[in-house]
């Protein structure tokens, strides 16, 4: 090993730190300068008071992207002491269709009006229409290019087990595509003379509020597709008799949430001076992942049919309030007819509501009419497996009713 010269250099940083510690412990000597300055009238301040001076901070109301949350109590501007039973898109009537009838003062007629029944029985559709509808079903359920994360699938026997997430076409898009394609086929068959008298609107909102036997009912619904016409649908000829269902011991407002914060204004999406402002047909979507019973059980067929009736009633009531004023009560000068279609992409429910009165009391002399049939399945299975498309048990009667509803005037 080679011996090198010993270096006697010292690390200056270590010496600097030690010197700093020693000097920091020195106590300043009194020089008498403070006393002399005070004699001359010069104010002497402590350096710490200048360095660490207390600054009063004013509260500044900064305008940001998030608004302050309004407390949901009596301080809320829309707070009312009277409770309102608020019905919305995700509400479910636990009593099903009988409760909806009692709630809206409707008599059930298990058939369509005569003019629609005649159109269904006598219409002659081209042979190629069934092929077009089959293509529309496959294009909506299978062949669309959208791939999004679908809702979670739970196993009842293993509720804590997480299954792999699946991707595909969203429920909202499937129904939007299917309804649009069916409307496109009906417009082609109806011709320009009928189509020019119809206007379509997506995601229309309707709001109204009505008193029933001392209870305030508030309705706020959304229709995924609405067909408006330049002329109102003619009232159904004839008088129908019937009794409302007896819900005793239940009240008609059971399972409808109660709120103190609400608005009682009436809202109809189109003005009266617009040419095509008369409600013709509304299309609503039933999504089992959003519309659920409060007790956790599956929504029944009767409850699905109740949604079809209530949504048609809200549209007709909002139109009646727009035409005759918010104070209109009792029998209407002219009945309002609204057609309602509800689907989940496979099952369709068709109904026609004739609103004769806004008096929903149990002792009302006049009744509203609800014409409907049982649900129809457009198909039983639609899938793509092993490179082949499968569409089983296609039901052509669904489109025939669909076409009759569109052409009804």
Short mmCIF file of C-alpha atoms in Angstrom, two decimals:
data_model
loop_
_atom_site.label_atom_id
_atom_site.label_comp_id
_atom_site.label_asym_id
_atom_site.label_seq_id
_atom_site.Cartn_x
_atom_site.Cartn_y
_atom_site.Cartn_z
CA UNK A 1 0.00 0.00 0.00
CA UNK A 2 1.29 3.41 -0.88
CA UNK A 3 1.44 5.94 1.97
CA UNK A 4 0.04 9.38 1.15
CA UNK A 5 0.64 12.72 2.76
CA UNK A 6 -1.56 13.50 5.73
CA UNK A 7 -3.89 16.40 5.11
CA UNK A 8 -4.47 18.76 8.06
CA UNK A 9 -7.43 20.61 6.56
CA UNK A 10 -10.46 21.21 8.78
CA UNK A 11 -14.16 21.23 7.72
CA UNK A 12 -15.20 24.89 7.99
CA UNK A 13 -18.89 24.06 8.19
CA UNK A 14 -18.49 22.30 11.53
CA UNK A 15 -16.61 25.27 12.97
CA UNK A 16 -19.22 27.68 11.67
CA UNK A 17 -22.05 25.77 13.41
CA UNK A 18 -20.20 25.66 16.71
CA UNK A 19 -19.40 29.35 16.49
CA UNK A 20 -23.06 30.11 15.80
CA UNK A 21 -24.11 28.18 18.93
CA UNK A 22 -21.62 30.04 21.10
CA UNK A 23 -22.52 33.49 19.79
CA UNK A 24 -26.24 32.70 20.12
CA UNK A 25 -25.86 32.34 23.90
CA UNK A 26 -24.38 35.80 24.35
CA UNK A 27 -26.49 38.25 26.35
CA UNK A 28 -26.64 41.79 24.93
CA UNK A 29 -25.17 44.36 27.32
CA UNK A 30 -27.12 47.40 28.32
CA UNK A 31 -25.49 50.37 26.55
CA UNK A 32 -27.82 53.12 27.83
CA UNK A 33 -28.97 53.97 24.30
CA UNK A 34 -32.67 53.27 25.12
CA UNK A 35 -32.59 55.74 28.04
CA UNK A 36 -31.02 58.46 25.91
CA UNK A 37 -33.58 57.98 23.13
CA UNK A 38 -36.43 58.22 25.60
CA UNK A 39 -35.01 61.49 26.92
CA UNK A 40 -35.09 62.86 23.39
CA UNK A 41 -38.73 61.73 22.93
CA UNK A 42 -37.97 58.93 20.46
CA UNK A 43 -40.28 55.93 20.71
CA UNK A 44 -38.50 52.61 21.12
CA UNK A 45 -40.26 49.43 19.96
CA UNK A 46 -39.53 45.78 20.53
CA UNK A 47 -38.26 44.13 17.32
CA UNK A 48 -40.51 41.13 17.92
CA UNK A 49 -43.59 43.39 17.81
CA UNK A 50 -42.57 44.60 14.36
CA UNK A 51 -41.62 41.21 12.94
CA UNK A 52 -44.58 39.28 14.34
CA UNK A 53 -47.16 42.03 14.13
CA UNK A 54 -50.81 40.87 14.41
CA UNK A 55 -52.76 41.61 11.25
CA UNK A 56 -56.55 41.69 11.36
CA UNK A 57 -57.87 39.55 8.49
CA UNK A 58 -61.16 40.54 6.91
CA UNK A 59 -63.55 37.82 5.78
CA UNK A 60 -63.83 38.05 2.00
CA UNK A 61 -66.79 36.45 0.22
CA UNK A 62 -65.01 34.71 -2.66
CA UNK A 63 -67.12 33.73 -5.68
CA UNK A 64 -66.23 30.15 -6.49
CA UNK A 65 -67.53 27.22 -8.55
CA UNK A 66 -69.49 25.70 -5.65
CA UNK A 67 -72.52 27.40 -4.17
CA UNK A 68 -73.22 27.35 -0.48
CA UNK A 69 -75.61 24.57 0.46
CA UNK A 70 -78.95 25.90 1.61
CA UNK A 71 -80.03 24.25 4.85
CA UNK A 72 -83.07 22.02 4.40
CA UNK A 73 -85.08 23.38 7.28
CA UNK A 74 -87.39 26.28 7.98
CA UNK A 75 -84.72 28.71 6.71
CA UNK A 76 -85.06 27.34 3.18
CA UNK A 77 -86.87 29.80 0.84
CA UNK A 78 -89.21 27.02 -0.41
CA UNK A 79 -90.10 25.77 3.08
CA UNK A 80 -93.81 25.26 3.76
CA UNK A 81 -95.51 24.22 6.95
CA UNK A 82 -97.98 22.10 4.94
CA UNK A 83 -96.67 18.68 3.92
CA UNK A 84 -96.65 17.83 0.21
CA UNK A 85 -96.71 14.28 -1.17
CA UNK A 86 -94.11 14.56 -3.94
CA UNK A 87 -94.24 12.08 -6.82
CA UNK A 88 -91.17 11.89 -9.10
CA UNK A 89 -89.69 9.61 -11.76
CA UNK A 90 -88.31 7.10 -9.26
CA UNK A 91 -91.45 6.89 -7.12
CA UNK A 92 -93.32 3.58 -6.95
CA UNK A 93 -96.93 3.21 -5.86
CA UNK A 94 -96.97 0.23 -3.51
CA UNK A 95 -100.62 -0.46 -4.33
CA UNK A 96 -99.94 -0.67 -8.05
CA UNK A 97 -102.58 0.20 -10.64
CA UNK A 98 -105.53 0.25 -8.16
CA UNK A 99 -103.75 2.91 -6.11
CA UNK A 100 -102.99 4.92 -9.27
CA UNK A 101 -106.68 4.76 -10.22
CA UNK A 102 -107.80 5.98 -6.81
CA UNK A 103 -105.09 8.66 -6.82
CA UNK A 104 -106.04 10.07 -10.25
CA UNK A 105 -109.80 9.34 -10.07
CA UNK A 106 -109.66 7.04 -13.12
CA UNK A 107 -111.97 4.25 -14.26
CA UNK A 108 -110.14 1.32 -15.85
CA UNK A 109 -111.29 0.12 -19.27
CA UNK A 110 -109.31 -2.94 -20.36
CA UNK A 111 -109.29 -2.10 -24.06
CA UNK A 112 -108.27 0.78 -26.28
CA UNK A 113 -110.74 3.40 -27.54
CA UNK A 114 -112.85 2.26 -30.50
CA UNK A 115 -111.00 4.40 -33.06
CA UNK A 116 -107.66 2.81 -32.08
CA UNK A 117 -109.11 -0.70 -32.00
CA UNK A 118 -110.49 -0.18 -35.53
CA UNK A 119 -107.12 1.03 -36.82
CA UNK A 120 -105.31 -1.96 -35.30
CA UNK A 121 -107.80 -4.40 -36.83
CA UNK A 122 -107.94 -2.82 -40.30
CA UNK A 123 -104.43 -1.51 -40.94
CA UNK A 124 -102.50 -3.18 -43.73
CA UNK A 125 -98.74 -3.05 -43.31
CA UNK A 126 -96.19 -4.01 -45.98
CA UNK A 127 -94.58 -7.43 -45.73
CA UNK A 128 -91.15 -5.87 -45.26
CA UNK A 129 -92.09 -4.06 -42.05
CA UNK A 130 -91.41 -7.05 -39.78
CA UNK A 131 -87.91 -7.35 -41.23
CA UNK A 132 -87.28 -3.65 -40.60
CA UNK A 133 -88.44 -3.95 -36.98
CA UNK A 134 -86.21 -6.97 -36.44
CA UNK A 135 -83.25 -4.97 -37.74
CA UNK A 136 -84.22 -2.10 -35.43
CA UNK A 137 -84.25 -4.41 -32.41
CA UNK A 138 -80.86 -5.93 -33.23
CA UNK A 139 -79.33 -2.52 -33.98
CA UNK A 140 -80.50 -1.18 -30.62
CA UNK A 141 -79.70 -4.15 -28.37
CA UNK A 142 -76.65 -5.76 -29.98
CA UNK A 143 -75.06 -3.95 -32.91
CA UNK A 144 -74.53 -0.48 -31.45
CA UNK A 145 -70.88 0.45 -30.88
CA UNK A 146 -71.27 1.94 -27.39
CA UNK A 147 -69.35 0.11 -24.66
CA UNK A 148 -69.84 1.42 -21.14
CA UNK A 149 -69.64 -0.13 -17.72
CA UNK A 150 -72.98 -1.74 -16.93
CA UNK A 151 -74.59 -1.84 -13.47
CA UNK A 152 -73.32 -4.39 -10.98
CA UNK A 153 -74.89 -7.83 -10.94
CA UNK A 154 -75.60 -9.28 -7.50
CA UNK A 155 -76.24 -12.89 -6.57
CA UNK A 156 -79.05 -13.21 -4.01
CA UNK A 157 -77.44 -16.29 -2.46
CA UNK A 158 -74.03 -14.53 -2.29
CA UNK A 159 -74.75 -10.81 -1.77
CA UNK A 160 -71.19 -9.91 -0.73
CA UNK A 161 -69.56 -11.54 -3.74
CA UNK A 162 -68.27 -9.12 -6.39
CA UNK A 163 -68.74 -10.43 -9.90
CA UNK A 164 -66.55 -9.12 -12.74
CA UNK A 165 -68.00 -5.95 -14.24
CA UNK A 166 -69.47 -6.30 -17.71
CA UNK A 167 -69.47 -3.76 -20.53
CA UNK A 168 -72.07 -3.14 -23.19
CA UNK A 169 -74.77 -0.77 -24.40
CA UNK A 170 -76.34 1.31 -21.65
CA UNK A 171 -80.04 0.85 -20.83
CA UNK A 172 -80.77 4.49 -21.64
CA UNK A 173 -79.21 4.24 -25.10
CA UNK A 174 -80.94 0.95 -25.93
CA UNK A 175 -84.37 2.45 -25.26
CA UNK A 176 -83.60 5.73 -27.01
CA UNK A 177 -82.42 3.94 -30.15
CA UNK A 178 -85.34 1.51 -30.15
CA UNK A 179 -88.02 4.19 -29.74
CA UNK A 180 -86.38 6.43 -32.36
CA UNK A 181 -86.20 3.58 -34.87
CA UNK A 182 -89.82 2.57 -34.29
CA UNK A 183 -90.92 6.18 -34.71
CA UNK A 184 -88.88 6.38 -37.92
CA UNK A 185 -90.72 3.37 -39.34
CA UNK A 186 -94.13 4.80 -38.38
CA UNK A 187 -93.28 8.15 -39.99
CA UNK A 188 -92.33 6.41 -43.22
CA UNK A 189 -95.65 4.55 -43.26
CA UNK A 190 -97.72 7.59 -42.27
CA UNK A 191 -96.27 9.85 -44.94
CA UNK A 192 -95.49 13.52 -44.96
CA UNK A 193 -99.13 14.58 -44.50
CA UNK A 194 -99.15 13.12 -40.96
CA UNK A 195 -95.49 13.59 -39.98
CA UNK A 196 -95.55 17.32 -40.66
CA UNK A 197 -98.32 17.67 -38.06
CA UNK A 198 -96.16 16.01 -35.37
CA UNK A 199 -93.19 17.39 -33.42
CA UNK A 200 -90.82 15.38 -31.23
CA UNK A 201 -89.08 16.55 -28.04
CA UNK A 202 -86.57 14.62 -25.94
CA UNK A 203 -86.48 14.67 -22.14
CA UNK A 204 -89.44 16.97 -21.53
CA UNK A 205 -90.31 17.92 -17.94
CA UNK A 206 -93.86 18.34 -16.62
CA UNK A 207 -94.83 19.69 -13.19
CA UNK A 208 -98.13 20.30 -11.46
CA UNK A 209 -99.74 20.19 -8.02
CA UNK A 210 -103.28 19.20 -7.04
CA UNK A 211 -105.25 18.97 -3.80
CA UNK A 212 -107.01 15.69 -3.03
CA UNK A 213 -109.15 15.20 0.06
CA UNK A 214 -107.12 17.70 2.06
CA UNK A 215 -103.74 16.36 0.92
CA UNK A 216 -101.43 18.32 -1.36
CA UNK A 217 -100.01 16.25 -4.22
CA UNK A 218 -96.95 17.46 -6.13
CA UNK A 219 -95.93 15.83 -9.42
CA UNK A 220 -92.65 16.30 -11.28
CA UNK A 221 -91.92 13.81 -14.06
CA UNK A 222 -89.69 13.50 -17.10
CA UNK A 223 -90.73 11.94 -20.42
CA UNK A 224 -87.85 10.58 -22.49
CA UNK A 225 -89.73 11.28 -25.74
CA UNK A 226 -92.88 13.32 -26.35
CA UNK A 227 -94.89 13.61 -29.54
CA UNK A 228 -96.75 16.92 -29.88
CA UNK A 229 -99.45 17.58 -32.49
CA UNK A 230 -100.99 20.65 -34.07
CA UNK A 231 -104.42 19.41 -33.01
CA UNK A 232 -105.60 17.78 -29.80
CA UNK A 233 -106.75 14.16 -29.89
CA UNK A 234 -110.53 13.92 -30.08
CA UNK A 235 -112.31 12.86 -26.91
CA UNK A 236 -113.59 9.30 -26.71
CA UNK A 237 -117.27 9.10 -27.61
CA UNK A 238 -119.60 7.52 -25.13
CA UNK A 239 -119.85 7.38 -21.34
CA UNK A 240 -118.23 4.69 -19.25
CA UNK A 241 -119.37 3.58 -15.83
CA UNK A 242 -117.32 1.98 -13.12
CA UNK A 243 -116.19 2.18 -9.52
CA UNK A 244 -112.83 3.15 -8.15
CA UNK A 245 -110.84 0.45 -6.29
CA UNK A 246 -111.28 0.35 -2.53
CA UNK A 247 -107.85 0.65 -0.88
CA UNK A 248 -109.07 0.52 2.71
CA UNK A 249 -107.27 0.58 5.10
CA UNK A 250 -104.58 2.18 2.93
CA UNK A 251 -104.63 5.83 1.89
CA UNK A 252 -104.19 6.78 -1.74
CA UNK A 253 -100.99 8.66 -0.85
CA UNK A 254 -99.24 5.71 0.80
CA UNK A 255 -95.60 5.19 -0.30
CA UNK A 256 -95.42 8.71 -1.79
CA UNK A 257 -92.63 10.64 0.02
CA UNK A 258 -93.58 13.65 2.13
CA UNK A 259 -91.62 16.92 1.91
CA UNK A 260 -91.80 20.38 3.42
CA UNK A 261 -89.57 21.91 0.74
CA UNK A 262 -91.39 22.14 -2.59
CA UNK A 263 -92.80 24.44 -5.25
CA UNK A 264 -96.42 24.47 -6.36
CA UNK A 265 -95.89 26.01 -9.78
CA UNK A 266 -97.28 24.45 -12.95
CA UNK A 267 -94.84 23.75 -15.80
CA UNK A 268 -95.56 22.70 -19.38
CA UNK A 269 -92.56 22.64 -21.77
CA UNK A 270 -94.23 24.48 -24.70
CA UNK A 271 -96.05 27.80 -24.89
CA UNK A 272 -99.67 28.01 -25.97
CA UNK A 273 -98.90 30.12 -29.05
CA UNK A 274 -96.75 27.38 -30.62
CA UNK A 275 -98.51 25.54 -33.42
CA UNK A 276 -97.69 21.96 -32.32
CA UNK A 277 -98.20 22.28 -28.57
CA UNK A 278 -100.94 19.70 -27.94
CA UNK A 279 -99.73 16.57 -26.12
CA UNK A 280 -100.19 13.50 -28.29
CA UNK A 281 -98.05 10.57 -27.03
CA UNK A 282 -95.42 10.31 -24.30
CA UNK A 283 -92.75 7.62 -24.18
CA UNK A 284 -91.22 6.75 -20.82
CA UNK A 285 -88.53 4.26 -19.84
CA UNK A 286 -88.62 1.85 -16.93
CA UNK A 287 -85.19 1.07 -15.46
CA UNK A 288 -85.24 -1.52 -12.67
CA UNK A 289 -81.89 -0.23 -11.38
CA UNK A 290 -83.38 3.22 -10.69
CA UNK A 291 -87.04 2.55 -9.95
CA UNK A 292 -87.27 0.37 -6.84
CA UNK A 293 -89.63 -0.39 -3.99
CA UNK A 294 -88.70 1.11 -0.65
CA UNK A 295 -88.89 -2.34 0.97
CA UNK A 296 -86.45 -3.87 -1.55
CA UNK A 297 -88.72 -6.24 -3.49
CA UNK A 298 -88.96 -6.24 -7.28
CA UNK A 299 -91.35 -3.84 -8.99
CA UNK A 300 -94.48 -5.70 -10.03
CA UNK A 301 -96.33 -5.52 -13.36
CA UNK A 302 -99.19 -3.62 -11.70
CA UNK A 303 -96.75 -1.02 -10.34
CA UNK A 304 -95.21 -0.58 -13.81
CA UNK A 305 -98.66 -0.02 -15.28
CA UNK A 306 -99.35 2.51 -12.52
CA UNK A 307 -96.34 4.55 -13.69
CA UNK A 308 -97.79 4.66 -17.21
CA UNK A 309 -101.09 6.01 -15.88
CA UNK A 310 -99.64 8.58 -13.47
CA UNK A 311 -97.24 10.03 -16.05
CA UNK A 312 -100.04 10.44 -18.56
CA UNK A 313 -102.15 12.12 -15.88
CA UNK A 314 -99.39 14.62 -15.01
CA UNK A 315 -98.99 15.63 -18.67
CA UNK A 316 -102.74 16.09 -19.12
CA UNK A 317 -103.11 18.02 -15.83
CA UNK A 318 -100.20 20.33 -16.67
CA UNK A 319 -101.78 21.04 -20.07
CA UNK A 320 -105.17 21.70 -18.46
CA UNK A 321 -103.65 24.18 -16.01
CA UNK A 322 -101.86 25.92 -18.88
CA UNK A 323 -105.05 26.24 -20.94
CA UNK A 324 -107.53 27.15 -18.20
CA UNK A 325 -105.32 28.67 -15.49
CA UNK A 326 -103.84 27.40 -12.24
CA UNK A 327 -107.11 27.92 -10.37
CA UNK A 328 -109.15 25.54 -12.53
CA UNK A 329 -111.01 22.95 -10.47
CA UNK A 330 -113.63 20.33 -11.21
CA UNK A 331 -114.79 19.29 -14.68
CA UNK A 332 -112.84 20.64 -17.65
CA UNK A 333 -114.57 22.55 -20.46
CA UNK A 334 -113.11 20.04 -22.93
CA UNK A 335 -111.51 16.67 -22.08
CA UNK A 336 -107.78 16.24 -22.71
CA UNK A 337 -106.59 12.94 -24.19
CA UNK A 338 -102.98 11.78 -23.80
CA UNK A 339 -101.49 8.51 -25.02
CA UNK A 340 -98.78 6.90 -22.89
CA UNK A 341 -96.23 4.22 -23.78
CA UNK A 342 -93.76 2.73 -21.29
CA UNK A 343 -90.99 0.29 -22.15
CA UNK A 344 -87.86 -1.26 -20.72
CA UNK A 345 -86.51 -2.17 -24.16
CA UNK A 346 -88.37 -5.47 -24.37
CA UNK A 347 -91.78 -5.11 -22.71
CA UNK A 348 -94.26 -2.43 -23.82
CA UNK A 349 -97.31 -1.07 -22.02
CA UNK A 350 -99.77 1.07 -23.98
CA UNK A 351 -102.47 3.25 -22.45
CA UNK A 352 -104.78 6.18 -23.25
CA UNK A 353 -105.93 8.66 -20.61
CA UNK A 354 -108.91 10.96 -21.00
CA UNK A 355 -108.82 13.71 -18.37
CA UNK A 356 -112.37 14.88 -17.72
CA UNK A 357 -111.94 16.51 -14.32
CA UNK A 358 -109.29 17.75 -11.92
CA UNK A 359 -111.50 17.00 -8.93
CA UNK A 360 -109.76 13.95 -7.46
CA UNK A 361 -111.92 13.69 -4.36
CA UNK A 362 -113.62 10.46 -3.46
CA UNK A 363 -117.03 12.12 -3.86
CA UNK A 364 -116.35 13.51 -7.32
CA UNK A 365 -119.32 13.08 -9.67
CA UNK A 366 -117.27 12.74 -12.88
CA UNK A 367 -114.41 10.32 -13.45
CA UNK A 368 -111.38 10.16 -15.71
CA UNK A 369 -110.97 7.28 -18.17
CA UNK A 370 -107.95 4.98 -18.47
CA UNK A 371 -107.89 2.69 -21.52
CA UNK A 372 -105.14 0.08 -21.63
CA UNK A 373 -104.26 -3.53 -22.34
CA UNK A 374 -101.88 -5.88 -20.62
CA UNK A 375 -98.15 -5.69 -21.34
CA UNK A 376 -96.73 -6.91 -24.63
CA UNK A 377 -93.29 -8.49 -25.08
CA UNK A 378 -91.63 -7.35 -28.31
CA UNK A 379 -89.31 -10.38 -28.13
CA UNK A 380 -88.11 -12.92 -25.60
CA UNK A 381 -84.36 -12.99 -26.26
CA UNK A 382 -81.93 -10.89 -28.28
CA UNK A 383 -78.22 -11.78 -28.22
CA UNK A 384 -75.05 -12.32 -30.21
CA UNK A 385 -73.38 -15.67 -29.66
CA UNK A 386 -70.80 -17.64 -31.65
CA UNK A 387 -70.79 -15.10 -34.45
CA UNK A 388 -74.57 -15.26 -34.95
CA UNK A 389 -77.44 -12.92 -34.06
CA UNK A 390 -80.37 -14.42 -32.15
CA UNK A 391 -83.85 -12.87 -31.95
CA UNK A 392 -86.48 -15.18 -30.52
CA UNK A 393 -90.29 -14.91 -30.31
CA UNK A 394 -90.66 -11.61 -32.16
CA UNK A 395 -94.15 -10.15 -31.66
CA UNK A 396 -95.37 -8.02 -34.56
CA UNK A 397 -98.50 -6.86 -32.69
CA UNK A 398 -96.39 -4.39 -30.70
CA UNK A 399 -95.53 -2.32 -33.76
CA UNK A 400 -99.11 -2.45 -35.03
CA UNK A 401 -100.31 -0.87 -31.78
CA UNK A 402 -97.36 1.53 -31.89
CA UNK A 403 -98.32 2.61 -35.42
CA UNK A 404 -102.00 3.00 -34.47
CA UNK A 405 -101.08 5.27 -31.56
CA UNK A 406 -98.93 7.50 -33.78
CA UNK A 407 -101.66 7.91 -36.42
CA UNK A 408 -104.48 8.51 -33.94
CA UNK A 409 -105.91 12.00 -34.18
#
